[in-house]
CSV table of C-alpha atoms in Angstrom, one decimal:
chain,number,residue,atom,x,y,z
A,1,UNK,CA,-17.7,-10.0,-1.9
A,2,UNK,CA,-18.4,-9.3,1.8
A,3,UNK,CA,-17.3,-5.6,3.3
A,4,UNK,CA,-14.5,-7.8,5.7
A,5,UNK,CA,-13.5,-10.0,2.5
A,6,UNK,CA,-13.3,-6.5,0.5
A,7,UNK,CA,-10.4,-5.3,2.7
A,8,UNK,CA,-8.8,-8.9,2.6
A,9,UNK,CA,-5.8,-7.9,1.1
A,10,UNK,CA,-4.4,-4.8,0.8
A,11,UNK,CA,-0.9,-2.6,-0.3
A,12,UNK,CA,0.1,-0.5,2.1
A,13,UNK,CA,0.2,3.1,0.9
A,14,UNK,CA,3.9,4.2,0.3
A,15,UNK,CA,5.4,7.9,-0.4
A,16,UNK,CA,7.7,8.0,-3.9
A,17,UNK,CA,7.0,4.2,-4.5
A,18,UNK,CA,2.8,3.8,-5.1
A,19,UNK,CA,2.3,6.2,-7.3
A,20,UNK,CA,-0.4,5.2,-10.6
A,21,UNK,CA,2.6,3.5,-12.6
A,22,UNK,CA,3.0,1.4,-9.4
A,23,UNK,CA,-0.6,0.8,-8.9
A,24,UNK,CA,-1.2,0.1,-12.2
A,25,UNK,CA,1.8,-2.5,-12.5
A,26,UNK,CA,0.5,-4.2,-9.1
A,27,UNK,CA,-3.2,-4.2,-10.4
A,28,UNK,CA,-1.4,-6.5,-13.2
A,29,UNK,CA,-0.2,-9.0,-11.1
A,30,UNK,CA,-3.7,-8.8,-8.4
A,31,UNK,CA,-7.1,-8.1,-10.0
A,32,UNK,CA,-8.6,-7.9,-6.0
A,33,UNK,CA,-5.4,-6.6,-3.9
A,34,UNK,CA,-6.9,-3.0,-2.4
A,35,UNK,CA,-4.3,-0.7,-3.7
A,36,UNK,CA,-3.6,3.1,-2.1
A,37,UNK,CA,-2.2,5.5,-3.2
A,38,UNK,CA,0.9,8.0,-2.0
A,39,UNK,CA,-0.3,10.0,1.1
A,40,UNK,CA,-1.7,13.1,0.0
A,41,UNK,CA,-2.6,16.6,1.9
A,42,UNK,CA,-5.9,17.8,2.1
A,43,UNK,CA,-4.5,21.3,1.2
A,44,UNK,CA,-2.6,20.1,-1.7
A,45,UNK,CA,-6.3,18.1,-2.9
A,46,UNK,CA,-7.7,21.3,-2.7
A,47,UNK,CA,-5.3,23.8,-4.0
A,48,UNK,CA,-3.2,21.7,-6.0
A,49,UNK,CA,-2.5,20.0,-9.9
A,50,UNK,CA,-5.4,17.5,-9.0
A,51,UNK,CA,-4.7,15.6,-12.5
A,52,UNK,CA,-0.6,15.2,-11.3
A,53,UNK,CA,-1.8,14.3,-7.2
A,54,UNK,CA,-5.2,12.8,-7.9
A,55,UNK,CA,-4.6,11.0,-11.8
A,56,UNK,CA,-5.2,7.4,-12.2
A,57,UNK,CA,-6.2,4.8,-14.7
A,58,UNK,CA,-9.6,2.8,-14.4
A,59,UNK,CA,-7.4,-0.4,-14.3
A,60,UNK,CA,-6.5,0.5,-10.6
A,61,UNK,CA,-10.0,-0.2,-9.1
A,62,UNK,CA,-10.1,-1.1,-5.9
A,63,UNK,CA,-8.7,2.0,-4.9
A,64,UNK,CA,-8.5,4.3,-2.0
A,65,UNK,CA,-6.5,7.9,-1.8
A,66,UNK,CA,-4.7,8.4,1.4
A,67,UNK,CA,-5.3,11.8,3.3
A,68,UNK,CA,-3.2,13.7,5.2
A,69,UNK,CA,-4.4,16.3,7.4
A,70,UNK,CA,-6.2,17.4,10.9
A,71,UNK,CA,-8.6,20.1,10.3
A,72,UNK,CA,-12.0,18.5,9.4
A,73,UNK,CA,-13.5,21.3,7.3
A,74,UNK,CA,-10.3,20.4,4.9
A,75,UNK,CA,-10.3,16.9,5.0
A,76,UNK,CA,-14.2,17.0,4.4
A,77,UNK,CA,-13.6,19.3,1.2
A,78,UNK,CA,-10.6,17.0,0.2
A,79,UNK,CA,-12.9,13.2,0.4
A,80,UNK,CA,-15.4,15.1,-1.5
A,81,UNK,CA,-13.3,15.8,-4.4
A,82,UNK,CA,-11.8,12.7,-4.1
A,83,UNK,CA,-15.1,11.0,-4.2
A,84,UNK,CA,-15.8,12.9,-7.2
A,85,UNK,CA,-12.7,12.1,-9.3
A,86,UNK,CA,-13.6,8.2,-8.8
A,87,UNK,CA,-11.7,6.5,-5.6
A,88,UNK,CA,-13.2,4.1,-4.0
A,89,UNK,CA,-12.1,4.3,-0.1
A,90,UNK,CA,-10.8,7.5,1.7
A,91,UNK,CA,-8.1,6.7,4.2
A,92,UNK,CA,-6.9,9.2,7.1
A,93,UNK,CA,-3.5,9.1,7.9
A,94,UNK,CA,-2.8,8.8,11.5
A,95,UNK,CA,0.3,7.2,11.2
A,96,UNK,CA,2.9,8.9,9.4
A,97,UNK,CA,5.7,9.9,12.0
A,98,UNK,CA,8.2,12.1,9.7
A,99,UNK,CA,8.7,16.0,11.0
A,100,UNK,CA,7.0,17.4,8.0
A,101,UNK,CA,4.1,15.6,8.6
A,102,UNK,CA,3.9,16.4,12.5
A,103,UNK,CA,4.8,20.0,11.8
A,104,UNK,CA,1.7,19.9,9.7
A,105,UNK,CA,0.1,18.6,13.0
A,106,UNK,CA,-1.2,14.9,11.7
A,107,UNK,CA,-0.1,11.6,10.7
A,108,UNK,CA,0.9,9.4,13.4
A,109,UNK,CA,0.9,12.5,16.1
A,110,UNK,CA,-2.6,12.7,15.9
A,111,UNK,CA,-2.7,9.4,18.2
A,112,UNK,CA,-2.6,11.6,20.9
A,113,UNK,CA,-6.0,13.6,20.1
A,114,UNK,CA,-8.6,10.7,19.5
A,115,UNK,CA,-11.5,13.6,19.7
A,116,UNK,CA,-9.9,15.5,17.0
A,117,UNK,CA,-9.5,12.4,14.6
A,118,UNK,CA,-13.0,11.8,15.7
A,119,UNK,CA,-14.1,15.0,14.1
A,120,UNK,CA,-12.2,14.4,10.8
A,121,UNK,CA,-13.9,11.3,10.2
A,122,UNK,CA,-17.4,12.8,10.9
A,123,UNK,CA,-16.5,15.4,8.4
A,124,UNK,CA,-15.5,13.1,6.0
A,125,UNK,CA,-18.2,10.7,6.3
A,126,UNK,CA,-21.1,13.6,6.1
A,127,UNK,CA,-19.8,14.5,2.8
A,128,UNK,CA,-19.1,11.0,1.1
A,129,UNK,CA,-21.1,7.8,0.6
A,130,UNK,CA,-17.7,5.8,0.1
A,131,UNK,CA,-15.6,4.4,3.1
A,132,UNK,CA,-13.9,6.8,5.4
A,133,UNK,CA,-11.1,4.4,6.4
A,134,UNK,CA,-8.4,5.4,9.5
A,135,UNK,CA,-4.7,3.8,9.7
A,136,UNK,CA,-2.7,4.5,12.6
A,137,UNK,CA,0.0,3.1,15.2
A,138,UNK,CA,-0.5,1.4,18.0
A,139,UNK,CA,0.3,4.2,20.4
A,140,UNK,CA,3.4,7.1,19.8
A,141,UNK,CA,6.3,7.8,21.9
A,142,UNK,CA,5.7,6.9,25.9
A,143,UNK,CA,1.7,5.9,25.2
A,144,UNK,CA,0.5,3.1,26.9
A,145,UNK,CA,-0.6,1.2,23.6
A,146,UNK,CA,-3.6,-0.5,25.5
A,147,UNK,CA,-5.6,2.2,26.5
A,148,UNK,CA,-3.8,4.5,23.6
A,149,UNK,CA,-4.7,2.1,20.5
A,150,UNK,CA,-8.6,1.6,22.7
A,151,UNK,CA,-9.3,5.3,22.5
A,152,UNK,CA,-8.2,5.9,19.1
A,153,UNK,CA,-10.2,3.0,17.6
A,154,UNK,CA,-13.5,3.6,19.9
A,155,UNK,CA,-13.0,7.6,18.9
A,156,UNK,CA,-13.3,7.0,15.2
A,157,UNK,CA,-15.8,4.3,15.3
A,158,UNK,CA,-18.5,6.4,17.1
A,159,UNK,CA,-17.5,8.8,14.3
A,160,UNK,CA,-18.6,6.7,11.6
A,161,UNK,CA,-15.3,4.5,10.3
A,162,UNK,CA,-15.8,2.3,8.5
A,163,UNK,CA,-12.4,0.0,8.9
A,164,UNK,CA,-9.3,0.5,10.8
A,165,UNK,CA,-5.3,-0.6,9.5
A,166,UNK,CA,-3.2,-1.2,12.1
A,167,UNK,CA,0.4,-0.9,11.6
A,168,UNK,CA,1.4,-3.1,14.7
A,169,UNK,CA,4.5,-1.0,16.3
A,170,UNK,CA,4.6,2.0,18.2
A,171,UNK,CA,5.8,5.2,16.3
A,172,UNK,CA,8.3,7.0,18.2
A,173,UNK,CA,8.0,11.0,16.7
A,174,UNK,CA,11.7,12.1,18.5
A,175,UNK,CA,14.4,10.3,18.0
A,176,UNK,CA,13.7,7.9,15.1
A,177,UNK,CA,14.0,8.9,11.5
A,178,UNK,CA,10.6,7.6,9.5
A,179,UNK,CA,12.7,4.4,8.2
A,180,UNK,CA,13.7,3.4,11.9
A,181,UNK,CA,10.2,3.8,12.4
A,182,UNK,CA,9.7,1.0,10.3
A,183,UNK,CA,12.0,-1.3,12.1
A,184,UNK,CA,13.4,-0.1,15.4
A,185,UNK,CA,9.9,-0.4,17.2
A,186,UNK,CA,9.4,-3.8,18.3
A,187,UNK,CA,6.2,-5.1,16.3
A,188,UNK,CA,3.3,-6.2,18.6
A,189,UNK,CA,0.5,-7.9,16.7
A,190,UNK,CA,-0.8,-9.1,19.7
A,191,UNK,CA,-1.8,-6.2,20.5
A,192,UNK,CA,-4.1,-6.0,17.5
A,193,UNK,CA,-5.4,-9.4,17.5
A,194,UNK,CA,-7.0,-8.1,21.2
A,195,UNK,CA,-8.1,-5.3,19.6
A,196,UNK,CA,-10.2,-7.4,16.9
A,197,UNK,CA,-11.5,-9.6,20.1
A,198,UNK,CA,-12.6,-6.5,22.0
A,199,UNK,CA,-14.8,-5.2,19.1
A,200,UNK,CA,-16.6,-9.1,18.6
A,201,UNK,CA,-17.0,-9.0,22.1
A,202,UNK,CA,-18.6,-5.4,21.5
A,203,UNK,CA,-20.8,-7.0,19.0
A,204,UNK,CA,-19.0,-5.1,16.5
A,205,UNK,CA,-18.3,-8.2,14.0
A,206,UNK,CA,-19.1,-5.9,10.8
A,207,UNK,CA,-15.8,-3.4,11.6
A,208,UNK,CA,-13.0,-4.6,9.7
A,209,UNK,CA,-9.7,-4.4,11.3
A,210,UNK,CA,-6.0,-5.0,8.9
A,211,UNK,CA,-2.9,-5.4,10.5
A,212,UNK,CA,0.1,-3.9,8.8
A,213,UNK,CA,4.2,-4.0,9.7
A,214,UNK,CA,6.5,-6.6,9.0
A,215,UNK,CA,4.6,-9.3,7.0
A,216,UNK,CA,6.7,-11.0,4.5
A,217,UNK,CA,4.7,-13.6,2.7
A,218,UNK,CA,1.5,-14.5,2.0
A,219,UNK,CA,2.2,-17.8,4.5
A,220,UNK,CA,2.5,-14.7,7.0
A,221,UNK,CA,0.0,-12.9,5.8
A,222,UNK,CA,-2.7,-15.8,5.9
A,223,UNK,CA,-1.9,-17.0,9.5
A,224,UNK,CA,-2.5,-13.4,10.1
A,225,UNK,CA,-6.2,-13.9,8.5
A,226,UNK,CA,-7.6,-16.3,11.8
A,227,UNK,CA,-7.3,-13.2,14.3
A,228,UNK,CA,-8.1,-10.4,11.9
A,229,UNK,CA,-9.9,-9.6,8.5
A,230,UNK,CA,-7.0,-8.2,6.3
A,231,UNK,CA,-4.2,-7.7,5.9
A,232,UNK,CA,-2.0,-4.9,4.6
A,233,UNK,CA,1.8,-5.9,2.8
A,234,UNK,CA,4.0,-2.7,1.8
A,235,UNK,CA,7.6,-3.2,0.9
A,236,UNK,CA,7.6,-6.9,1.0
A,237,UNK,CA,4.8,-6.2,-2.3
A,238,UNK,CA,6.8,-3.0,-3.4
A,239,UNK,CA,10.3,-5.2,-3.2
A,240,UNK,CA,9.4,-8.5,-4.4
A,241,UNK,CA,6.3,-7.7,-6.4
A,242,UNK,CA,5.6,-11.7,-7.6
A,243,UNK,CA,4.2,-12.2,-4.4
A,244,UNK,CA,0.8,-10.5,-6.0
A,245,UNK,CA,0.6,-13.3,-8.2
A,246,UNK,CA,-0.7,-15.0,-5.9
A,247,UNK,CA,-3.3,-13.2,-3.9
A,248,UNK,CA,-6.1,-13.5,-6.2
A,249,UNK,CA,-5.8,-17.6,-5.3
A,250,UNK,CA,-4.7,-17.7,-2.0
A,251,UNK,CA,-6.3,-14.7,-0.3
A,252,UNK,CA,-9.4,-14.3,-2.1
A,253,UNK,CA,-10.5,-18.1,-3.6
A,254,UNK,CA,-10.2,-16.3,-7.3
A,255,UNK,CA,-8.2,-17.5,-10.8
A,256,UNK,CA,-4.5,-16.1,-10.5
A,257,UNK,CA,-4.5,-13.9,-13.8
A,258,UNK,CA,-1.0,-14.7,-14.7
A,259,UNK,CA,1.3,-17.9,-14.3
A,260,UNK,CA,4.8,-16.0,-13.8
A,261,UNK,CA,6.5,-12.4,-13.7
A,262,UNK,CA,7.0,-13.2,-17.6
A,263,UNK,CA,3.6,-13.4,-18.6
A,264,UNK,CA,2.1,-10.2,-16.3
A,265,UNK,CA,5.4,-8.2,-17.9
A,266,UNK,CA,3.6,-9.2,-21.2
A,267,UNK,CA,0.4,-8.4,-20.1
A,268,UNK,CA,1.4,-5.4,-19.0
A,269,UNK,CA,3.1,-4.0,-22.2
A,270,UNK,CA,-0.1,-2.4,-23.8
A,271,UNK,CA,0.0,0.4,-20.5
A,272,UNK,CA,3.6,1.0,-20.8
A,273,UNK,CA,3.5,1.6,-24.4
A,274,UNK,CA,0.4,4.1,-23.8
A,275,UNK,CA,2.6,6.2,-21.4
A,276,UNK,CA,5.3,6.6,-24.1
A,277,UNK,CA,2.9,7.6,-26.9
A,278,UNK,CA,1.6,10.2,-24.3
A,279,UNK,CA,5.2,11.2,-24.0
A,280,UNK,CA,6.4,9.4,-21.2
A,281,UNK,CA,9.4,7.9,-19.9
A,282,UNK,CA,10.0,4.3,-19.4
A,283,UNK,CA,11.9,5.0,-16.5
A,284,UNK,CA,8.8,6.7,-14.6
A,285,UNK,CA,7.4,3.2,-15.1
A,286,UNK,CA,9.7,0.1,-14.5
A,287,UNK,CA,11.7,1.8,-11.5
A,288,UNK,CA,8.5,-0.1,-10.4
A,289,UNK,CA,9.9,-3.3,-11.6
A,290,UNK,CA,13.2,-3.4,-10.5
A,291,UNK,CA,12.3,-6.0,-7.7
A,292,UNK,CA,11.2,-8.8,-10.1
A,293,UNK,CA,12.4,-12.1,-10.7
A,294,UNK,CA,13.9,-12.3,-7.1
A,295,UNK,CA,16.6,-14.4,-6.5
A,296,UNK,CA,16.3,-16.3,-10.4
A,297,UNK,CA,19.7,-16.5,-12.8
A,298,UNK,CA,19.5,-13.3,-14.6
A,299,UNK,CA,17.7,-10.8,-12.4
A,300,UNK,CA,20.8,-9.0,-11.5
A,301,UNK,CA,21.5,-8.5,-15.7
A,302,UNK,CA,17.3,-7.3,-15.6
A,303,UNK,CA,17.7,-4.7,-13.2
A,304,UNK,CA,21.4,-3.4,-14.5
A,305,UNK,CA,20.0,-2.9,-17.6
A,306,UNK,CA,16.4,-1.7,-16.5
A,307,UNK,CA,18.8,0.9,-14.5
A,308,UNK,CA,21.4,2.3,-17.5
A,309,UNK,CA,19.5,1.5,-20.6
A,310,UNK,CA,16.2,1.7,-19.3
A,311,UNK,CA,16.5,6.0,-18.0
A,312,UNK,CA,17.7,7.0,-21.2
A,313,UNK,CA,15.2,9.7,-22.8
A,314,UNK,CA,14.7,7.6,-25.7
A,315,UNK,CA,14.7,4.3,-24.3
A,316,UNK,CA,11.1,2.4,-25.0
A,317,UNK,CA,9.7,-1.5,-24.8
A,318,UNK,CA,12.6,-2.6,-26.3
A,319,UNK,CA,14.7,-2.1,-23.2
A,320,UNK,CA,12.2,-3.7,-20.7
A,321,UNK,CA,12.0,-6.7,-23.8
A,322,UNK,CA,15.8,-7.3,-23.5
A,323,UNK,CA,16.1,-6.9,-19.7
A,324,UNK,CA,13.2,-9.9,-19.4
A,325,UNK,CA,15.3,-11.6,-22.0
A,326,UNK,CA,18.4,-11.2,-19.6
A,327,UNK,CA,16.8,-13.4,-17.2
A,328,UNK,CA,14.9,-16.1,-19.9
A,329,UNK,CA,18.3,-16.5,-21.3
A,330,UNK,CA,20.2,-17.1,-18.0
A,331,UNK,CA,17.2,-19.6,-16.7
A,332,UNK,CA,18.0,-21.5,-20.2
A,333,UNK,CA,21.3,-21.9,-19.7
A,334,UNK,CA,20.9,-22.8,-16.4
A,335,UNK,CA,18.4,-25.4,-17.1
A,336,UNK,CA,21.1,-26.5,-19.4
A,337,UNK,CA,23.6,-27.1,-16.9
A,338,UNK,CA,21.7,-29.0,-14.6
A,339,UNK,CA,20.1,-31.3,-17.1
A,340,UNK,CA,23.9,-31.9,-18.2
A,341,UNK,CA,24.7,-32.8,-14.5
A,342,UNK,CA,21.7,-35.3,-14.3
């Protein structure tokens, strides 16, 4: 697989959602979907429980950490350890617009100091051999996103990035919480197609570039595909998680591994009952699952029951078994009726 087909397809990093019960459930569904983890600071990689922040099961490969931070001598000590414990991509937030993160003086405020993002990414990229990897906006608060998004992405490639995710809408850091930032903005994916143009024109065919914000379907996400190299999905994956099954096919030119939400639940059983024996709860695991079997007879039974039964202390694969079952028993009857219709 090419660097540019490598970063086809991708899940967007996501704070309390992608955390290694996530990853792992969406590495069921995708065997070649890029999966990231929960943004994570440099500080806390350094000082922190680096089994709780930094944990994660083999089965999860592709995968990159996200990084959080603006002072290179940190971020450069964070990829290292990160390299170490086994990820394969380190990505630099440069998007994040929530106050914590621009009191901390990075995510998406960093937009505004190209030079300084610059200088994290050179850190970064002296210490590991893996890909440093930036994802930002396309400008913040009254930025022009031409020459905004231009500096940025020139910045960081002189530094040594090696592909750049663009979420497609300005993020506005007064006046919109971080969930109006996800909406409220109007998306402009024009604006990154140009970009992608700029840098072939440059003779830079070799830097990926992903577009992220508001893609809902892989019909999306494919007619994305003729004016840039990936594509990143976050809650339309997190939501309706069956849209992985399809990746592997449709995005890639690979074997799907599993024909429905039934059979990857199956297949996924073996992890699930390896947390419990370790102690775990079954909750920490199918809150991830709550968004299967959209729209099908029997999915609002499957995620009542995931939700009451399935937080109980003792509650184990039996609960997931008889949620599923919730939903093959309505389809049954359902198939019933109709064929009585006919």
């Amino acid at each position: 697989m090419s660097k540019n087909q490598s970063f086809r397809f991708s899940v967007a990093p996501m704070m309390d959602w992608t955390d290694r019960h996530c990853r792992a459930f969406h590495r069921t569904l995708s065997s070649h979907a890029r999966l990231y983890t929960e943004m994570v600071t440099a500080n806390a990689v350094i000082f922190g429980d680096r089994e709780r922040l930094l944990g994660f099961s083999d089965v999860e490969h592709p995968l990159a950490v996200q990084l959080g931070g603006s002072e290179p001598e940190a971020l450069a000590k964070a990829a290292r350890i990160c390299a170490d414990w086994g990820y394969d991509e380190i990505n630099l937030n440069v998007g994040c617009p929530s106050d914590r993160v621009q009191g901390g003086n990075f995510g998406a405020c960093l937009m505004r100091d190209p030079a300084l993002v610059a200088r994290c990414v050179a850190a970064m990229k002296a210490e590991v051999a893996i890909p440093v990897t930036v994802k930002c906006r396309i400008g913040v608060d009254e930025q022009d996103p031409e020459p905004a998004l231009d500096a940025l992405v020139d910045a960081v490639l002189a530094a040594g990035a090696d592909e750049l995710i663009v979420h497609a809408r300005k993020a506005w850091l007064q006046g919109l919480s971080p969930k109006e930032n996800r909406d409220v903005p109007p998306l402009d994916y024009d604006r990154v197609h140009r970009l992608k143009r700029r840098l072939l024109k440059q003779h830079l065919p070799d830097v990926p570039v992903s577009i992220n914000g508001g893609i809902l379907t892989l019909d999306a996400a494919q007619a994305q595909l003729a004016h840039v190299d990936g594509v990143m999905l976050g809650r339309a994956a997190y939501q309706s998680p069956e849209i992985l099954l399809t990746v592997d096919s449709r995005m890639f030119g690979a074997s799907d591994g599993h024909a429905d939400g039934f059979a990857a639940v199956e297949a996924f059983e073996p992890y699930i009952a390896a947390h419990l024996a370790a102690g775990g709860r079954l909750h920490d695991i199918t809150r991830h699952m709550l968004g299967l079997f959209p729209s099908r007879p029997g999915a609002r039974a499957f995620r009542r029951m995931l939700a009451t039964e399935g937080v109980k202390p003792e509650a184990g694969l039996a609960v997931l078994r008889a949620a599923v079952n919730e939903v093959r028993g309505a389809q049954a009857r359902a198939s019933e009726r109709r064929a009585l219709v006919a």
